[in-house]
Coordinates of C-alpha atoms in Angstrom, one line a residue:
Chain T
M258 CA 49.9 62.7 -26.0
T259 CA 48.1 59.7 -27.2
K260 CA 46.1 57.8 -24.6
N261 CA 47.2 54.3 -24.3
S262 CA 44.9 51.7 -23.3
P263 CA 46.5 49.9 -20.5
N264 CA 48.6 47.1 -21.6
K265 CA 48.6 43.8 -19.9
N266 CA 51.8 43.5 -18.2
P267 CA 53.3 40.5 -20.2
A268 CA 55.2 39.5 -17.2
A269 CA 52.1 39.2 -15.0
P270 CA 51.5 35.6 -14.2
E271 CA 48.4 34.0 -16.0
P272 CA 45.4 33.5 -13.5
A273 CA 45.4 29.9 -12.5
R274 CA 42.4 29.2 -14.7
P275 CA 43.2 25.8 -16.0
N276 CA 43.7 24.4 -12.4
T277 CA 40.4 25.9 -11.2
A278 CA 38.6 24.6 -14.1
K279 CA 39.9 21.2 -13.6
M280 CA 38.8 21.3 -10.0
I281 CA 35.4 22.4 -10.9
V282 CA 35.0 19.6 -13.4
W283 CA 36.1 17.0 -10.9
A284 CA 33.8 18.4 -8.2
V285 CA 30.8 18.2 -10.7
V286 CA 31.8 14.7 -11.5
A287 CA 32.1 13.7 -7.9
V288 CA 28.7 15.2 -7.1
A289 CA 27.3 13.4 -10.1
L290 CA 28.7 10.0 -9.1
V291 CA 27.4 10.4 -5.5
A292 CA 24.0 11.3 -6.8
A293 CA 23.9 8.4 -9.2
A294 CA 25.1 6.0 -6.4
Y295 CA 22.4 7.4 -4.1
L296 CA 19.6 7.0 -6.7
L297 CA 20.8 3.5 -7.6
F298 CA 21.2 2.2 -4.1
K299 CA 18.6 4.0 -2.0
P300 CA 16.0 1.8 -0.5
S301 CA 12.8 2.1 -2.3
T302 CA 10.1 3.6 -0.2
P303 CA 6.4 3.9 -1.0
Q304 CA 5.1 7.1 -2.5
T305 CA 8.4 8.2 -4.0
G306 CA 8.0 10.2 -7.2
A307 CA 9.3 7.7 -9.7
P308 CA 8.1 4.1 -10.1
A309 CA 10.6 1.6 -8.7
A310 CA 12.5 -0.5 -11.2
G311 CA 10.6 -3.6 -12.3
A312 CA 7.1 -2.3 -11.6
G313 CA 4.4 -4.7 -12.5
A314 CA 3.1 -4.7 -16.0
V315 CA -0.5 -3.4 -16.3
V316 CA -2.8 -5.5 -18.6
N317 CA -6.3 -4.5 -19.6
V318 CA -8.8 -7.4 -19.3
D319 CA -12.4 -8.2 -20.0
T320 CA -15.1 -10.2 -18.3
A321 CA -13.9 -13.6 -19.7
K322 CA -10.3 -12.9 -18.8
I323 CA -11.1 -12.0 -15.3
Q324 CA -13.2 -15.1 -14.8
E325 CA -10.2 -17.2 -16.0
L326 CA -7.8 -15.3 -13.7
Q327 CA -10.2 -15.8 -10.8
G328 CA -10.3 -19.5 -11.5
Q329 CA -6.5 -19.4 -11.1
G330 CA -6.9 -17.9 -7.7
V331 CA -5.9 -14.3 -8.6
R332 CA -7.2 -11.7 -6.1
I333 CA -9.8 -9.2 -7.3
V334 CA -10.1 -5.8 -5.7
D335 CA -13.0 -3.3 -6.0
V336 CA -11.8 0.2 -5.1
R337 CA -15.2 1.8 -5.0
S338 CA -16.9 3.0 -1.8
P339 CA -18.4 0.4 0.5
G340 CA -22.0 1.6 -0.5
E341 CA -21.2 1.1 -4.2
Y342 CA -19.5 -2.2 -3.5
E343 CA -22.5 -3.5 -1.5
G344 CA -24.9 -2.5 -4.3
G345 CA -23.3 -5.0 -6.5
H346 CA -19.7 -6.2 -7.1
I347 CA -17.9 -8.9 -9.0
P348 CA -18.3 -12.1 -7.1
G349 CA -15.2 -12.8 -5.0
A350 CA -14.0 -9.3 -5.1
V351 CA -12.7 -7.6 -1.9
N352 CA -13.5 -3.9 -1.2
E353 CA -10.6 -1.6 -0.6
P354 CA -12.0 1.9 -1.2
I355 CA -9.6 4.2 -3.1
D356 CA -9.4 6.7 -0.3
T357 CA -7.5 4.3 1.9
F358 CA -6.1 2.1 -0.8
A359 CA -2.4 3.2 -0.4
Q360 CA -2.6 2.0 3.2
S361 CA -4.5 -1.2 2.6
S362 CA -2.3 -2.3 -0.2
A363 CA 0.8 -1.7 1.8
S364 CA 0.3 -5.1 3.3
W365 CA -0.1 -7.0 0.1
D366 CA 2.4 -9.5 -1.4
K367 CA 3.9 -7.3 -4.1
T368 CA 4.9 -10.2 -6.2
Q369 CA 1.4 -11.5 -6.7
P370 CA -0.9 -10.7 -9.7
V371 CA -4.0 -8.8 -8.8
I372 CA -7.1 -7.6 -10.6
I373 CA -8.3 -4.0 -10.0
Y374 CA -11.6 -2.3 -11.0
C375 CA -14.0 0.4 -10.0
Q376 CA -17.1 1.9 -11.6
S377 CA -15.7 3.4 -14.9
G378 CA -12.0 3.0 -14.7
N379 CA -10.9 6.2 -13.2
R380 CA -10.4 5.2 -9.5
S381 CA -8.9 2.0 -10.5
Q382 CA -6.4 3.8 -12.6
I383 CA -5.4 5.9 -9.5
A384 CA -5.1 2.6 -7.5
I385 CA -2.9 1.1 -10.2
D386 CA -0.7 4.2 -10.2
Q387 CA -0.3 3.9 -6.4
L388 CA 0.7 0.3 -6.7
K389 CA 3.3 1.0 -9.3
Q390 CA 4.7 3.8 -7.2
S391 CA 5.1 1.5 -4.3
G392 CA 7.1 -0.8 -6.5
Y393 CA 4.5 -3.5 -7.2
Q394 CA 6.1 -6.4 -9.1
G395 CA 3.2 -8.6 -9.9
T396 CA 1.1 -8.2 -13.0
I397 CA -1.8 -5.8 -12.4
Y398 CA -4.9 -6.6 -14.4
H399 CA -7.2 -3.7 -15.1
L400 CA -10.9 -3.8 -16.0
A401 CA -10.2 -0.6 -17.8
N402 CA -13.9 0.6 -18.2
G403 CA -14.9 -0.5 -14.8
I404 CA -17.7 -2.7 -13.6
M405 CA -19.9 -0.9 -16.3
E406 CA -18.2 -3.3 -18.8
W407 CA -18.6 -6.3 -16.7
S408 CA -21.0 -8.9 -18.3
G409 CA -20.9 -11.6 -15.7
P410 CA -23.1 -12.0 -12.6
T411 CA -22.7 -9.8 -9.6
E412 CA -23.0 -10.3 -5.9
Q413 CA -24.5 -7.9 -3.5
G414 CA -23.9 -7.1 0.2
P415 CA -20.7 -6.7 2.3
A416 CA -17.6 -8.7 1.7
S417 CA -17.4 -12.2 3.1
A418 CA -14.6 -12.5 5.5
A419 CA -11.3 -13.9 4.0
P420 CA -10.7 -16.5 6.6
A421 CA -13.8 -18.5 7.6
L422 CA -14.6 -16.3 10.5
K423 CA -17.5 -17.4 12.7
P424 CA -19.9 -14.7 14.0
T425 CA -18.9 -13.6 17.4
A426 CA -20.8 -12.0 20.2
T427 CA -18.9 -8.7 19.8
P428 CA -16.8 -7.4 16.9
V429 CA -13.1 -8.3 17.1
M430 CA -9.9 -6.4 16.3
Y431 CA -7.1 -8.6 15.5
E432 CA -3.5 -7.4 15.9
F433 CA -0.5 -9.1 14.5
F434 CA 2.8 -8.0 15.9
T435 CA 6.3 -9.1 16.6
G436 CA 8.3 -8.9 19.9
W437 CA 8.7 -5.4 21.3
Chain U
M20 CA 2.0 1.1 19.5
K21 CA 1.5 -1.1 22.5
P22 CA 0.5 1.6 25.0
V23 CA -2.0 2.9 22.4
V24 CA -3.5 -0.5 21.9
D25 CA -3.6 -1.2 25.6
G26 CA -5.4 2.0 26.2
L27 CA -7.9 1.3 23.5
E28 CA -8.5 -2.2 24.7
K29 CA -9.5 -0.8 28.1
E30 CA -11.8 1.8 26.5
Y31 CA -13.5 -0.7 24.3
K32 CA -13.7 -3.5 26.8
G33 CA -17.0 -5.3 26.4
K34 CA -17.6 -3.5 23.1
V35 CA -14.8 -5.0 20.9
E36 CA -12.7 -8.1 21.6
F37 CA -9.0 -7.5 21.0
R38 CA -7.2 -10.6 19.8
R39 CA -3.5 -10.0 19.7
Y40 CA -0.9 -12.4 18.3
N41 CA 2.8 -12.2 18.5
V42 CA 3.6 -13.8 15.2
D43 CA 7.2 -14.5 16.3
N44 CA 6.1 -17.5 18.3
D45 CA 2.3 -18.0 17.7
T46 CA 1.6 -20.4 15.0
K47 CA -2.2 -19.8 15.1
G48 CA -1.4 -16.1 14.8
Q49 CA 0.8 -16.8 11.8
E50 CA -1.8 -18.8 10.2
L51 CA -4.5 -16.2 10.7
M52 CA -2.2 -13.5 9.5
Q53 CA -1.7 -15.4 6.3
Q54 CA -5.4 -16.0 5.8
F55 CA -6.0 -12.3 6.1
G56 CA -3.4 -11.8 3.5
A57 CA -1.3 -9.5 5.7
R58 CA 2.4 -9.4 5.1
Y59 CA 3.8 -6.9 7.5
V60 CA 3.6 -6.1 11.2
P61 CA 1.9 -4.6 12.9
T62 CA -1.3 -5.3 11.0
F63 CA -4.7 -4.6 12.6
V64 CA -7.9 -6.3 11.2
F65 CA -11.2 -4.9 12.3
V66 CA -14.0 -7.6 12.0
N67 CA -17.7 -7.1 12.5
S68 CA -19.6 -9.5 14.7
D69 CA -21.0 -11.2 11.6
G70 CA -17.5 -12.1 10.5
S71 CA -17.2 -9.5 7.7
I72 CA -14.0 -7.6 7.6
S73 CA -14.5 -3.9 8.2
K74 CA -10.9 -2.7 7.7
Q75 CA -7.3 -3.7 7.6
L76 CA -4.6 -1.3 8.7
V77 CA -0.9 -1.7 8.5
G78 CA 1.7 -0.1 10.5
E79 CA 1.7 2.5 13.3
N80 CA -1.5 4.3 13.4
D81 CA -2.6 7.0 15.8
K82 CA -5.1 6.4 18.5
A83 CA -7.8 8.6 16.8
L84 CA -7.6 6.7 13.6
M85 CA -7.8 3.3 15.4
A86 CA -10.7 4.5 17.6
A87 CA -12.6 5.7 14.5
E88 CA -12.3 2.1 13.0
L89 CA -13.3 0.6 16.3
D90 CA -16.4 2.8 16.4
K91 CA -17.4 1.7 13.0
L92 CA -17.6 -1.9 14.0
K93 CA -20.9 -3.5 14.4

């Protein structure tokens, strides 16, 4: 007696594979569409992984270019520690140390150009990356090799206050808020 | 934020002057805020008695962090 391999019963209905496959394809497409819509329309928040669309261009500059930009009123930021800053900084630069840079820069006008530097270019690069991650739109000028390549005069001591603040008897904390 | 700042104001009374501006309706506050280059509220600017800016903080911050900045002021 020969052993027969079991035959498929020709009358058995085909498993409903084509329909299931179609459903799976549509489900994948739907998920992909939702994901795409989310990525396109989600509000950009600081410190997301990818840079927001339209992040500011980064331009390496030298001493002469920085002096020209400063003449045009572009803000210059020194991201070194206060001690390094006070030891000698580019005149007119404000000090925003890198360890609190993300928080300080959160209040900046993101459409304005800005010049960033540090000692040798490492910390300023970190600052620039943070700005780009937060969706900075304005042009970011970078003194790529830091103040080491600065050939202009330097200023010593702490920052002069941005507004013309008169000395006061005690220190002051300003708070700007809107209605509770 | 208000209770935190109120509490700190009491603690630092006589040591640090708190100047608080509701920029919804205070033009002087709005002007100052622009001069500091601040864009968002709340912003806190810590200024030493010689007029130099010690720190600028944006947004809600916990009491300990604010107290640390207040302690640094001279």
